[in-house]
Coordinates of C-alpha atoms in Angstrom, one line a residue:
X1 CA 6.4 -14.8 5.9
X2 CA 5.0 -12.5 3.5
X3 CA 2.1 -12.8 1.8
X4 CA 0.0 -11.3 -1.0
X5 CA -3.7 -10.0 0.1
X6 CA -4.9 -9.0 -3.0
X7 CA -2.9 -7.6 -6.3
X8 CA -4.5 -5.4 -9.1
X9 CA -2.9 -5.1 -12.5
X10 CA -2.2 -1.7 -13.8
X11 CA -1.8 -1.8 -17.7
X12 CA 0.7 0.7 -18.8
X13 CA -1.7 2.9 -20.6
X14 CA -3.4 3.7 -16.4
X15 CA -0.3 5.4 -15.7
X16 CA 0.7 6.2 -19.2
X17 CA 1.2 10.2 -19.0
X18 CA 3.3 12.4 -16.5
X19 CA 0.6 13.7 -14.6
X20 CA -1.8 10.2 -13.9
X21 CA -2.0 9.3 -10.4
X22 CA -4.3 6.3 -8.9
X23 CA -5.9 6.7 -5.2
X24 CA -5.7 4.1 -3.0
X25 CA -8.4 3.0 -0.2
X26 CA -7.6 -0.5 1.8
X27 CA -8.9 -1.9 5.2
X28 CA -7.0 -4.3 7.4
X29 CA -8.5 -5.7 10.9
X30 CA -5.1 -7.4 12.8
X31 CA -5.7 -10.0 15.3
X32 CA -6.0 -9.5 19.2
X33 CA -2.8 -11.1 20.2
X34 CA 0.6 -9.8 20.8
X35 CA 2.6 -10.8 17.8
X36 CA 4.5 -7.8 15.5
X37 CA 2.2 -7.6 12.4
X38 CA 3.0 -5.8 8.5
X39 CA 1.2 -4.6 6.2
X40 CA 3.1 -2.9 3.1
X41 CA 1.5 -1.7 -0.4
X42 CA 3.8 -2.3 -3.5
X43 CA 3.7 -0.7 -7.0
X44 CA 5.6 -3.0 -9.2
X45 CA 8.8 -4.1 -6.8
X46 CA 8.6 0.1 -4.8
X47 CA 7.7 -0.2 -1.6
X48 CA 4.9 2.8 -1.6
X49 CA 3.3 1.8 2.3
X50 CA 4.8 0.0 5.3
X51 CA 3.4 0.2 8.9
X52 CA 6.9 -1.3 9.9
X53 CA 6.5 -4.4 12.4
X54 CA 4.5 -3.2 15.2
X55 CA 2.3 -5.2 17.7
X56 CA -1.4 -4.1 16.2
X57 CA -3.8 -5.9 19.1
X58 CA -7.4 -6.3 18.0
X59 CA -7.7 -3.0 15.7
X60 CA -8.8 -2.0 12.6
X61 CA -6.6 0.0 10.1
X62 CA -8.0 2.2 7.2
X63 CA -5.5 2.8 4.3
X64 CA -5.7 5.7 2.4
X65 CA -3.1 7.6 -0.2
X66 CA -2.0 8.6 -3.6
X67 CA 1.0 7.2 -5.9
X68 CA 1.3 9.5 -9.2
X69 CA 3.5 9.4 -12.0
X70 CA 5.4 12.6 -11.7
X71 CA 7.3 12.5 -14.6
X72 CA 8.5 9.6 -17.1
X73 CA 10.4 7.6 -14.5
X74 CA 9.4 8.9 -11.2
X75 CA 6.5 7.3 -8.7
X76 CA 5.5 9.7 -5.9
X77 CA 2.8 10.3 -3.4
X78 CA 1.7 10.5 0.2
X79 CA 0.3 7.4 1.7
X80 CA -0.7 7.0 5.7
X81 CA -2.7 4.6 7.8
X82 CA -5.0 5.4 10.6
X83 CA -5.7 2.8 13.2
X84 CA -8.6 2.4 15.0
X85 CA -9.0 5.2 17.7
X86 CA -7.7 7.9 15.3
X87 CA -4.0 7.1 16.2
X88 CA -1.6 7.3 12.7
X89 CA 0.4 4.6 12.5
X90 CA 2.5 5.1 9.7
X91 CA 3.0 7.9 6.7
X92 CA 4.8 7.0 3.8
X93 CA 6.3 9.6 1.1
X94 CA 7.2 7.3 -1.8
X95 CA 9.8 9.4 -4.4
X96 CA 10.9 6.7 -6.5
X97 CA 13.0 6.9 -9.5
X98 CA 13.8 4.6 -12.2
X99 CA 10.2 2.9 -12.8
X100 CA 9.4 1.1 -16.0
X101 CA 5.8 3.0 -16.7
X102 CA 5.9 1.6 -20.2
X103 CA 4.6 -1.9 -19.6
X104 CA 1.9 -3.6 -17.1
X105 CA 2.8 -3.0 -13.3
X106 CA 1.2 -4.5 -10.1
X107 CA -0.5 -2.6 -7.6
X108 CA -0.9 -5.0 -4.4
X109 CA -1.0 -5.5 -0.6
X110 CA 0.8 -8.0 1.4
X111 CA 0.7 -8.8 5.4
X112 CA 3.2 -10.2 7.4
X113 CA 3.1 -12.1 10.9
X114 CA 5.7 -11.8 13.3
X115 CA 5.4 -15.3 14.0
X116 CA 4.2 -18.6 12.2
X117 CA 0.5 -18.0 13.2
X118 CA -2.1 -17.3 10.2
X119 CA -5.0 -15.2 10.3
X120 CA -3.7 -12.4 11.7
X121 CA -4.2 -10.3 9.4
X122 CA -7.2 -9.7 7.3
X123 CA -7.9 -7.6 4.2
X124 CA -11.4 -6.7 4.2
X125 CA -11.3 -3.9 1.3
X126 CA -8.9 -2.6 -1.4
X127 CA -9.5 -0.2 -3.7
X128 CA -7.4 1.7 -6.5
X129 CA -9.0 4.8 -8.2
X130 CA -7.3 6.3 -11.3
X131 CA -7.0 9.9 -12.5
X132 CA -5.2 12.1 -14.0
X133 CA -4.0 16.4 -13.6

């Protein structure tokens, strides 16, 4: 199953020009056994970050992207995650049309087990950063 890690609300008026962007810094430790684990970032329902369902054994994963509001319905950015040893486990290039910027949207972070054991997956830091060009 799916679950939420942690969720931040983004008001419309963070992401309320063409141009605003937030930066995104999260840190996930997976457990040492051998069961397919996911971890995904969402901005409203987009998918912006999924590592797939790979077999993470006992290693830490650092987070670290950009999602900007390209113009007045498009989400975009670059998003990876680097797993412990330097080895990139995923890149994600979110180009998204059709998002709603003009009301509240949620930035969050879920984890998924391949199987029905809990715990194996743990957020230990999540972090969104706004700006704007």
């Amino acid at each position: 199953t799916e679950t939420d890690l942690s969720s931040k609300t983004v008001s419309a008026n963070v992401m309320g020009a063409d141009g605003d962007f937030l930066i995104v810094l999260s840190g996930v430790t997976f457990a040492g056994n051998a069961n397919t684990k996911r971890y995904r970032l969402y901005f409203g329902s987009t998918v912006i970050f999924d590592t797939g369902a790979v077999i993470f054994n006992n290693v830490n994963m650092l987070v670290v992207g950009y999602v900007y509001r390209r113009t007045s319905s498009v989400l975009s950015g670059v998003i990876g995650g680097l797993v412990s040893g330097g080895v990139l486990s995923s890149v994600s290039r979110p180009d998204a049309g059709g998002q709603s910027f003009t009301g509240t949207n949620t930035l969050k972070s879920t984890g998924e087990n391949g199987t029905a054991s809990a715990g194996d997956i743990t957020q230990f830091g999540f972090i969104a950063l706004k700006g704007s060009v």
